[in-house]
Amino acid sequence: MKISILRNSRGGRRASAAVALGAVLALTATACGDDGGSAGGDGDEGNGKGKIVFWDNNGGVRTEIWKEVIADFEKANPDIDVQYVGIASTEYQSKVDTAIQGGGLPDVGGISASMLAGFAAQDALDTLDFRLAKSPLNGKLNKDMIESLRAAGGGDDKLYSIPTSANNGVLYYRTDLFEKAGLEEPTTWDRFYEAAEKLTNKGKNEFGYTIRGGAGSIAQALDAMYGQSGITSFWDSSGKKTTVNDAKNVEALEKYAGLFKKVTPAADLNNDFTKMVAQWDSGTIGMLNHNLGSYQDHVKALTADKFRGIPQPTGPGGKRVQVSNPVDGVGLFKSSKNKEAAWKFIEFATSAESSSKFNESAGQVPAHADAAKDEWISKAEPTKLAAEALSDGSTTIVQLPYYLPDWNTISKADNEPNFQKVLLGKMSAKEFLDTMAGQLNEAQAEWQEQMS
């Protein structure tokens, strides 16, 4: 069953915002060679040859490795030309939404679980179940990643994206700075807060932690909240009310947000992940929360002997609770006029060889089972530890509601500015979480109504 975003109040705002980005339409339509038709219209299978366009949902960060994969593909398929378009992760959703409204979608695009429901609800993506069933990939992809993408699709249990990788949250810390200060490894939240304070010397521009206050801040804040509170479900037993504003989460956020400017740089207020990572790599900050994707950046900047990447700290009773990190993947847009060639590229990009090459560069856990056995994983310690933490029973994952078409709007546009107010002391943690909870409960009710 398809859900129309235009029937939803927040979805309507998102659609309006997309239309307002009219200048982007001309650019994307020209780049894709599209006729400007509706995204909802069916495309064609094509003849399996010619040009296809691929939009990378993490352009800049993953550009070089995607270009390698594309070069390998074109060598193996000389009658197919892949045009690469790199789009920053912070801009990707708005550009796809714009193209859905006005035309100009690519053939293939990066589609992570966090944005999947919104695109599927607008009928922009082709279902991939029948293609996967006939593919050599069938039975070779991580079942949990496949199910995560199915669940994120909006409730129809269809597969709209083929997984490439999982990107787990990691606490990176400077082993050299910890050793010099006589600090224990920050494996618990108590040790984390102790280290953040002891490693801070503002006079020397040294800080214990860097907090994410700019784009992407909400997921990190939720991770810190649930990790400290120990709450293991995003919804209460009724399935109608979120636990986001539970008193334990409010207390946890108050403590976490209280780190800002006390043990973190003031610049953190506007830092997205690229600025935050670059700041940490400069060498004067003790700890950083990010995902596996930045591991290679840290190795290049600091060398592997000066830091470690470990699973998130444990909380009450020694439990580790983390919020889900979106599984990344690649999807086929419904409006493609050359679906046969586009599917060939998706198959190649998610094959064992390509999956291994891509994820070794990205530092993430491969979706392809054969790639997950490759030797490099045992040598990339954060990836190895993250994979073990997810499989040894030590970690409970709080599943975020990626299936809600409004999830990205709520967690980004609606609440990132409010989180900055919390950091600045202009809004209380309780007011912030109560506001977010009201939006989530409304979105959940609308989704449940449309699913009934």
Short mmCIF file of C-alpha atoms in Angstrom, two decimals:
data_model
loop_
_atom_site.label_atom_id
_atom_site.label_comp_id
_atom_site.label_asym_id
_atom_site.label_seq_id
_atom_site.Cartn_x
_atom_site.Cartn_y
_atom_site.Cartn_z
CA MET A 1 0.00 0.00 0.00
CA LYS A 2 1.32 3.46 -0.92
CA ILE A 3 0.96 6.43 1.40
CA SER A 4 0.64 9.88 -0.10
CA ILE A 5 2.92 12.33 1.66
CA LEU A 6 0.74 15.20 0.49
CA ARG A 7 -2.03 13.98 2.78
CA ASN A 8 0.24 14.45 5.76
CA SER A 9 0.72 17.87 7.35
CA ARG A 10 4.48 17.64 7.78
CA GLY A 11 4.82 15.86 4.48
CA GLY A 12 2.96 18.75 2.90
CA ARG A 13 5.48 21.16 4.35
CA ARG A 14 8.28 19.01 2.99
CA ALA A 15 6.69 18.94 -0.45
CA SER A 16 6.27 22.70 -0.39
CA ALA A 17 9.89 23.14 0.56
CA ALA A 18 10.89 20.88 -2.30
CA VAL A 19 8.90 22.91 -4.79
CA ALA A 20 10.53 26.07 -3.46
CA LEU A 21 13.90 24.71 -4.53
CA GLY A 22 13.02 25.32 -8.16
CA ALA A 23 16.53 26.31 -9.08
CA VAL A 24 17.71 22.80 -8.34
CA LEU A 25 15.23 21.30 -10.79
CA ALA A 26 16.88 22.71 -13.86
CA LEU A 27 20.25 21.46 -12.69
CA THR A 28 19.11 17.95 -11.85
CA ALA A 29 16.95 17.58 -14.94
CA THR A 30 19.84 18.63 -17.15
CA ALA A 31 22.30 16.38 -15.34
CA CYS A 32 20.05 13.36 -15.66
CA GLY A 33 18.81 13.89 -19.18
CA ASP A 34 15.26 13.43 -17.88
CA ASP A 35 12.25 14.70 -19.77
CA GLY A 36 10.89 16.39 -16.67
CA GLY A 37 8.08 13.87 -16.28
CA SER A 38 6.53 12.80 -13.00
CA ALA A 39 8.61 10.61 -10.72
CA GLY A 40 5.60 8.42 -10.12
CA GLY A 41 5.39 7.25 -13.72
CA ASP A 42 6.80 3.87 -14.66
CA GLY A 43 10.01 3.94 -16.66
CA ASP A 44 11.29 1.31 -19.08
CA GLU A 45 13.48 -1.75 -18.80
CA GLY A 46 15.56 -0.44 -21.70
CA ASN A 47 18.05 -2.57 -23.59
CA GLY A 48 20.63 -2.91 -20.82
CA LYS A 49 23.07 -0.58 -22.56
CA GLY A 50 23.81 3.13 -22.76
CA LYS A 51 23.92 5.77 -20.03
CA ILE A 52 22.60 5.60 -16.49
CA VAL A 53 22.89 8.22 -13.76
CA PHE A 54 23.88 7.42 -10.18
CA TRP A 55 23.35 9.83 -7.28
CA ASP A 56 25.69 9.22 -4.33
CA ASN A 57 23.99 10.10 -1.01
CA ASN A 58 27.33 10.85 0.67
CA GLY A 59 29.14 12.79 -2.01
CA GLY A 60 32.60 14.06 -1.19
CA VAL A 61 33.09 11.57 1.63
CA ARG A 62 32.60 8.51 -0.59
CA THR A 63 33.26 10.00 -4.03
CA GLU A 64 36.63 8.38 -4.68
CA ILE A 65 35.60 4.85 -3.72
CA TRP A 66 32.38 5.08 -5.74
CA LYS A 67 34.39 6.20 -8.74
CA GLU A 68 36.58 3.11 -8.32
CA VAL A 69 33.52 0.85 -8.21
CA ILE A 70 32.08 2.60 -11.27
CA ALA A 71 35.36 2.20 -13.18
CA ASP A 72 35.38 -1.51 -12.36
CA PHE A 73 31.77 -1.82 -13.51
CA GLU A 74 32.36 0.01 -16.79
CA LYS A 75 35.38 -2.19 -17.49
CA ALA A 76 33.22 -5.28 -17.00
CA ASN A 77 30.29 -3.68 -18.89
CA PRO A 78 31.81 -1.52 -21.66
CA ASP A 79 28.41 -0.88 -23.23
CA ILE A 80 27.13 0.92 -20.10
CA ASP A 81 28.21 4.42 -19.08
CA VAL A 82 27.57 5.45 -15.46
CA GLN A 83 27.35 9.18 -14.77
CA TYR A 84 28.29 9.87 -11.15
CA VAL A 85 26.69 12.76 -9.25
CA GLY A 86 27.95 13.28 -5.70
CA ILE A 87 25.53 14.99 -3.31
CA ALA A 88 26.39 15.88 0.29
CA SER A 89 24.46 13.78 2.82
CA THR A 90 22.97 16.94 4.35
CA GLU A 91 21.46 17.97 1.00
CA TYR A 92 20.47 14.60 -0.44
CA GLN A 93 16.91 14.24 0.83
CA SER A 94 15.87 17.74 -0.25
CA LYS A 95 17.34 17.26 -3.74
CA VAL A 96 15.59 13.93 -4.23
CA ASP A 97 12.31 15.37 -2.91
CA THR A 98 12.70 18.26 -5.34
CA ALA A 99 13.29 15.91 -8.26
CA ILE A 100 10.32 13.77 -7.25
CA GLN A 101 8.06 16.80 -7.40
CA GLY A 102 9.38 18.22 -10.65
CA GLY A 103 11.24 15.48 -12.51
CA GLY A 104 14.91 14.83 -13.03
CA LEU A 105 15.48 11.76 -10.88
CA PRO A 106 18.52 9.58 -11.58
CA ASP A 107 18.32 5.89 -12.48
CA VAL A 108 20.05 4.71 -9.30
CA GLY A 109 20.59 6.44 -5.98
CA GLY A 110 21.92 5.84 -2.51
CA ILE A 111 18.90 4.98 -0.34
CA SER A 112 19.51 4.50 3.39
CA ALA A 113 16.88 3.28 5.84
CA SER A 114 16.55 6.75 7.35
CA MET A 115 15.13 8.29 4.17
CA LEU A 116 13.53 5.28 2.53
CA ALA A 117 9.97 5.66 3.81
CA GLY A 118 9.58 9.20 2.49
CA PHE A 119 10.73 8.29 -1.01
CA ALA A 120 8.69 5.08 -1.11
CA ALA A 121 5.59 6.93 0.10
CA GLN A 122 5.89 9.25 -2.90
CA ASP A 123 5.97 6.18 -5.19
CA ALA A 124 9.43 7.11 -6.43
CA LEU A 125 11.16 3.75 -6.01
CA ASP A 126 10.86 0.44 -7.80
CA THR A 127 10.34 -2.66 -5.67
CA LEU A 128 13.33 -4.98 -5.92
CA ASP A 129 12.03 -8.26 -4.51
CA PHE A 130 11.53 -9.97 -7.88
CA ARG A 131 14.90 -8.79 -9.19
CA LEU A 132 16.72 -9.98 -6.07
CA ALA A 133 14.95 -13.36 -6.22
CA LYS A 134 16.48 -14.01 -9.66
CA SER A 135 19.90 -12.57 -8.78
CA PRO A 136 23.15 -14.23 -7.63
CA LEU A 137 22.83 -11.88 -4.65
CA ASN A 138 19.83 -13.82 -3.37
CA GLY A 139 20.76 -15.54 -0.10
CA LYS A 140 24.12 -13.79 0.02
CA LEU A 141 23.08 -10.55 1.74
CA ASN A 142 22.90 -10.01 5.49
CA LYS A 143 19.36 -10.97 6.53
CA ASP A 144 19.15 -8.39 9.33
CA MET A 145 20.10 -5.59 6.94
CA ILE A 146 17.53 -6.78 4.41
CA GLU A 147 14.84 -6.86 7.11
CA SER A 148 15.83 -3.41 8.37
CA LEU A 149 15.31 -2.00 4.89
CA ARG A 150 12.00 -3.82 4.51
CA ALA A 151 10.78 -2.45 7.85
CA ALA A 152 11.89 1.07 6.92
CA GLY A 153 9.88 1.04 3.70
CA GLY A 154 6.66 2.24 5.28
CA GLY A 155 4.72 -0.87 6.22
CA ASP A 156 4.19 -2.78 2.96
CA ASP A 157 7.10 -5.20 3.66
CA LYS A 158 8.57 -4.57 0.21
CA LEU A 159 12.24 -4.13 -0.55
CA TYR A 160 13.14 -0.79 -2.12
CA SER A 161 16.89 -0.74 -1.50
CA ILE A 162 19.67 -3.34 -1.73
CA PRO A 163 21.94 -3.02 1.34
CA THR A 164 25.59 -2.10 0.95
CA SER A 165 26.61 -1.75 4.59
CA ALA A 166 25.80 -1.11 8.22
CA ASN A 167 27.36 1.85 9.95
CA ASN A 168 27.44 1.42 13.71
CA GLY A 169 28.01 4.16 16.27
CA VAL A 170 31.48 4.27 17.81
CA LEU A 171 33.18 6.17 20.62
CA TYR A 172 36.62 7.22 19.39
CA TYR A 173 39.12 8.25 22.06
CA ARG A 174 42.73 9.39 22.07
CA THR A 175 44.73 6.61 23.72
CA ASP A 176 47.80 8.84 24.06
CA LEU A 177 45.86 11.58 25.87
CA PHE A 178 44.12 9.07 28.14
CA GLU A 179 47.42 7.44 29.06
CA LYS A 180 49.05 10.79 29.80
CA ALA A 181 46.13 11.76 32.07
CA GLY A 182 46.03 8.36 33.79
CA LEU A 183 42.45 7.73 32.67
CA GLU A 184 40.72 4.39 32.19
CA GLU A 185 39.18 3.46 28.84
CA PRO A 186 35.73 5.15 28.56
CA THR A 187 33.75 1.92 28.49
CA THR A 188 31.04 3.27 30.82
CA TRP A 189 29.16 6.56 30.81
CA ASP A 190 30.64 7.46 34.21
CA ARG A 191 34.15 7.08 32.83
CA PHE A 192 33.14 9.05 29.75
CA TYR A 193 32.04 12.07 31.80
CA GLU A 194 35.10 11.85 34.05
CA ALA A 195 37.42 11.83 31.05
CA ALA A 196 35.58 14.68 29.33
CA GLU A 197 36.21 16.88 32.36
CA LYS A 198 39.81 15.87 33.09
CA LEU A 199 40.98 16.25 29.48
CA THR A 200 39.67 19.81 29.20
CA ASN A 201 42.04 22.77 29.51
CA LYS A 202 40.43 25.73 27.78
CA GLY A 203 43.50 27.88 28.23
CA LYS A 204 45.44 25.50 26.02
CA ASN A 205 42.49 24.96 23.65
CA GLU A 206 42.22 21.36 24.83
CA PHE A 207 38.79 19.75 25.23
CA GLY A 208 37.56 16.42 26.48
CA TYR A 209 34.82 15.96 23.89
CA THR A 210 33.32 17.33 20.70
CA ILE A 211 29.51 17.37 20.59
CA ARG A 212 27.48 17.45 17.38
CA GLY A 213 25.35 20.58 17.36
CA GLY A 214 24.83 21.06 13.63
CA ALA A 215 23.27 18.83 10.96
CA GLY A 216 22.70 15.27 12.17
CA SER A 217 22.71 16.22 15.86
CA ILE A 218 19.47 14.47 16.85
CA ALA A 219 20.61 10.89 16.21
CA GLN A 220 23.73 11.43 18.32
CA ALA A 221 21.70 13.02 21.12
CA LEU A 222 19.23 10.11 21.08
CA ASP A 223 22.11 7.64 21.25
CA ALA A 224 23.49 9.38 24.34
CA MET A 225 20.03 9.58 25.94
CA TYR A 226 19.00 5.96 25.54
CA GLY A 227 22.53 4.76 26.30
CA GLN A 228 22.42 6.45 29.71
CA SER A 229 18.76 5.83 30.57
CA GLY A 230 18.83 2.16 29.62
CA ILE A 231 15.36 2.39 28.04
CA THR A 232 15.20 -0.27 25.34
CA SER A 233 12.17 0.65 23.22
CA PHE A 234 11.30 3.78 21.27
CA TRP A 235 7.56 3.27 21.92
CA ASP A 236 5.71 2.35 25.09
CA SER A 237 3.77 -0.90 25.41
CA SER A 238 0.75 0.62 23.61
CA GLY A 239 2.85 1.40 20.55
CA LYS A 240 1.24 4.85 20.45
CA LYS A 241 3.46 6.99 22.67
CA THR A 242 7.19 7.48 22.33
CA THR A 243 9.60 7.06 25.23
CA VAL A 244 11.69 9.99 23.98
CA ASN A 245 10.42 12.27 26.76
CA ASP A 246 10.57 9.68 29.54
CA ALA A 247 11.93 11.29 32.72
CA LYS A 248 15.10 9.18 32.53
CA ASN A 249 15.77 10.39 28.99
CA VAL A 250 15.16 14.00 30.03
CA GLU A 251 17.70 13.64 32.81
CA ALA A 252 20.19 12.02 30.45
CA LEU A 253 19.86 14.78 27.86
CA GLU A 254 20.29 17.48 30.51
CA LYS A 255 23.60 15.93 31.51
CA TYR A 256 24.77 15.37 27.95
CA ALA A 257 23.81 18.84 26.65
CA GLY A 258 25.49 20.32 29.72
CA LEU A 259 28.84 19.34 28.21
CA PHE A 260 28.58 22.10 25.60
CA LYS A 261 31.21 24.84 26.05
CA LYS A 262 32.09 23.33 29.45
CA VAL A 263 34.23 20.55 27.97
CA THR A 264 33.63 21.10 24.23
CA PRO A 265 34.61 23.80 21.72
CA ALA A 266 32.06 26.57 21.17
CA ALA A 267 32.23 25.86 17.43
CA ASP A 268 30.40 22.59 18.08
CA LEU A 269 27.10 24.47 18.01
CA ASN A 270 27.09 24.48 14.20
CA ASN A 271 29.31 21.50 13.45
CA ASP A 272 28.03 18.73 11.18
CA PHE A 273 29.95 15.46 11.07
CA THR A 274 32.60 16.62 8.58
CA LYS A 275 33.55 19.65 10.67
CA MET A 276 33.35 17.66 13.89
CA VAL A 277 35.59 14.90 12.52
CA ALA A 278 38.10 17.41 11.12
CA GLN A 279 38.18 19.20 14.47
CA TRP A 280 38.86 15.97 16.34
CA ASP A 281 41.55 14.96 13.87
CA SER A 282 43.37 18.22 14.61
CA GLY A 283 44.62 16.51 17.74
CA THR A 284 43.51 18.50 20.82
CA ILE A 285 40.21 16.78 21.70
CA GLY A 286 39.92 13.62 23.77
CA MET A 287 36.73 11.92 22.52
CA LEU A 288 34.39 11.86 19.56
CA ASN A 289 31.11 10.05 18.91
CA HIS A 290 30.69 9.15 15.27
CA ASN A 291 30.21 6.03 13.20
CA LEU A 292 32.55 3.58 11.53
CA GLY A 293 32.64 5.71 8.41
CA SER A 294 35.25 8.13 9.73
CA TYR A 295 37.79 5.49 10.85
CA GLN A 296 40.08 5.89 7.84
CA ASP A 297 40.08 9.68 8.27
CA HIS A 298 41.38 9.25 11.82
CA VAL A 299 44.05 6.80 10.73
CA LYS A 300 45.34 9.27 8.14
CA ALA A 301 45.27 12.23 10.53
CA LEU A 302 46.46 10.65 13.78
CA THR A 303 47.90 7.20 12.91
CA ALA A 304 46.28 4.08 14.36
CA ASP A 305 48.46 3.96 17.49
CA LYS A 306 47.05 7.22 18.92
CA PHE A 307 43.35 6.34 19.12
CA ARG A 308 40.84 3.54 19.49
CA GLY A 309 37.26 3.14 18.35
CA ILE A 310 35.12 1.15 20.78
CA PRO A 311 31.41 0.37 21.12
CA GLN A 312 29.31 2.98 22.91
CA PRO A 313 29.68 3.10 26.73
CA THR A 314 27.57 0.84 28.92
CA GLY A 315 24.92 2.30 31.20
CA PRO A 316 22.78 1.03 34.10
CA GLY A 317 23.60 -2.51 35.19
CA GLY A 318 26.38 -2.78 32.63
CA LYS A 319 23.90 -2.79 29.72
CA ARG A 320 24.82 -1.23 26.40
CA VAL A 321 21.87 0.41 24.67
CA GLN A 322 22.23 2.09 21.30
CA VAL A 323 19.79 3.58 18.83
CA SER A 324 19.76 1.98 15.41
CA ASN A 325 22.06 3.34 12.76
CA PRO A 326 20.48 3.34 9.32
CA VAL A 327 21.50 0.57 6.96
CA ASP A 328 22.77 2.08 3.73
CA GLY A 329 21.91 0.77 0.29
CA VAL A 330 21.20 1.54 -3.34
CA GLY A 331 17.78 1.79 -4.96
CA LEU A 332 16.26 1.90 -8.43
CA PHE A 333 14.08 4.90 -9.21
CA LYS A 334 10.77 4.04 -10.83
CA SER A 335 11.11 6.67 -13.54
CA SER A 336 14.34 5.15 -14.95
CA LYS A 337 14.22 4.57 -18.68
CA ASN A 338 17.00 1.96 -18.50
CA LYS A 339 16.18 -0.28 -15.56
CA GLU A 340 18.00 -3.31 -16.93
CA ALA A 341 21.32 -1.45 -17.03
CA ALA A 342 20.57 0.21 -13.69
CA TRP A 343 19.95 -3.17 -12.04
CA LYS A 344 23.20 -4.52 -13.49
CA PHE A 345 24.99 -1.66 -11.74
CA ILE A 346 23.21 -2.32 -8.44
CA GLU A 347 24.10 -6.01 -8.64
CA PHE A 348 27.73 -5.18 -9.34
CA ALA A 349 27.97 -2.51 -6.64
CA THR A 350 26.63 -4.89 -3.98
CA SER A 351 28.57 -7.96 -5.13
CA ALA A 352 31.15 -9.55 -2.80
CA GLU A 353 34.15 -7.91 -4.48
CA SER A 354 32.64 -4.43 -4.71
CA SER A 355 31.11 -4.67 -1.23
CA SER A 356 34.48 -5.57 0.25
CA LYS A 357 36.31 -2.79 -1.59
CA PHE A 358 33.69 -0.17 -0.72
CA ASN A 359 33.39 -1.07 2.95
CA GLU A 360 37.12 -1.41 3.54
CA SER A 361 37.43 2.17 2.34
CA ALA A 362 34.39 3.32 4.32
CA GLY A 363 35.27 1.30 7.42
CA GLN A 364 31.77 -0.18 7.58
CA VAL A 365 30.30 -3.67 7.94
CA PRO A 366 29.63 -5.21 4.49
CA ALA A 367 26.15 -6.43 3.64
CA HIS A 368 27.45 -9.24 1.43
CA ALA A 369 28.15 -12.35 3.52
CA ASP A 370 31.29 -13.30 1.59
CA ALA A 371 32.73 -9.80 1.89
CA ALA A 372 32.09 -9.86 5.64
CA LYS A 373 34.60 -12.73 5.93
CA ASP A 374 37.46 -10.83 4.32
CA GLU A 375 40.73 -10.41 6.18
CA TRP A 376 40.64 -6.61 6.37
CA ILE A 377 37.76 -6.67 8.85
CA SER A 378 39.87 -8.38 11.52
CA LYS A 379 42.51 -5.69 11.02
CA ALA A 380 40.07 -2.76 11.27
CA GLU A 381 39.53 -2.88 15.03
CA PRO A 382 36.49 -0.57 15.32
CA THR A 383 34.64 -2.52 12.62
CA LYS A 384 35.52 -5.81 14.28
CA LEU A 385 34.46 -4.61 17.76
CA ALA A 386 31.23 -3.10 16.43
CA ALA A 387 30.33 -6.32 14.63
CA GLU A 388 31.04 -8.34 17.78
CA ALA A 389 28.98 -6.01 19.99
CA LEU A 390 26.01 -6.44 17.67
CA SER A 391 26.25 -10.22 17.59
CA ASP A 392 27.43 -11.28 21.07
CA GLY A 393 24.30 -10.26 22.98
CA SER A 394 25.95 -7.36 24.84
CA THR A 395 24.03 -4.64 23.01
CA THR A 396 20.34 -3.78 22.82
CA ILE A 397 19.29 -1.73 19.80
CA VAL A 398 16.47 0.79 20.09
CA GLN A 399 14.91 0.80 16.63
CA LEU A 400 14.22 4.32 15.39
CA PRO A 401 10.97 4.76 13.39
CA TYR A 402 12.50 5.14 9.95
CA TYR A 403 9.22 3.81 8.54
CA LEU A 404 7.46 7.08 9.39
CA PRO A 405 7.38 9.33 6.30
CA ASP A 406 7.80 12.26 8.69
CA TRP A 407 10.81 10.84 10.52
CA ASN A 408 13.49 12.82 8.69
CA THR A 409 11.50 16.05 8.93
CA ILE A 410 10.96 15.59 12.66
CA SER A 411 14.52 14.54 13.40
CA LYS A 412 16.14 17.19 11.21
CA ALA A 413 14.22 20.28 10.08
CA ASP A 414 11.83 20.42 13.03
CA ASN A 415 14.25 19.72 15.88
CA GLU A 416 17.89 20.37 14.99
CA PRO A 417 17.35 24.14 15.57
CA ASN A 418 15.64 23.35 18.87
CA PHE A 419 18.55 21.18 19.99
CA GLN A 420 20.85 24.14 19.42
CA LYS A 421 18.57 26.13 21.75
CA VAL A 422 19.03 23.42 24.37
CA LEU A 423 22.81 23.67 24.04
CA LEU A 424 22.62 27.45 24.41
CA GLY A 425 20.35 27.19 27.45
CA LYS A 426 17.43 28.86 25.66
CA MET A 427 15.19 25.78 25.84
CA SER A 428 15.02 23.12 28.54
CA ALA A 429 15.70 19.49 27.75
CA LYS A 430 12.17 18.64 28.90
CA GLU A 431 10.53 21.23 26.63
CA PHE A 432 12.63 20.02 23.72
CA LEU A 433 11.76 16.36 24.24
CA ASP A 434 8.08 17.04 24.97
CA THR A 435 7.84 18.95 21.68
CA MET A 436 9.53 16.16 19.76
CA ALA A 437 7.38 13.53 21.46
CA GLY A 438 4.19 15.34 20.47
CA GLN A 439 5.29 15.38 16.83
CA LEU A 440 6.27 11.72 16.91
CA ASN A 441 3.03 10.59 18.56
CA GLU A 442 1.03 12.48 15.95
CA ALA A 443 3.05 10.97 13.09
CA GLN A 444 2.70 7.48 14.58
CA ALA A 445 -1.09 7.88 14.90
CA GLU A 446 -1.39 9.05 11.27
CA TRP A 447 0.77 6.17 10.06
CA GLN A 448 -1.19 3.58 12.07
CA GLU A 449 -4.46 4.99 10.73
CA GLN A 450 -3.30 4.73 7.14
CA MET A 451 -1.98 1.21 7.71
CA SER A 452 -5.30 0.01 9.21
#
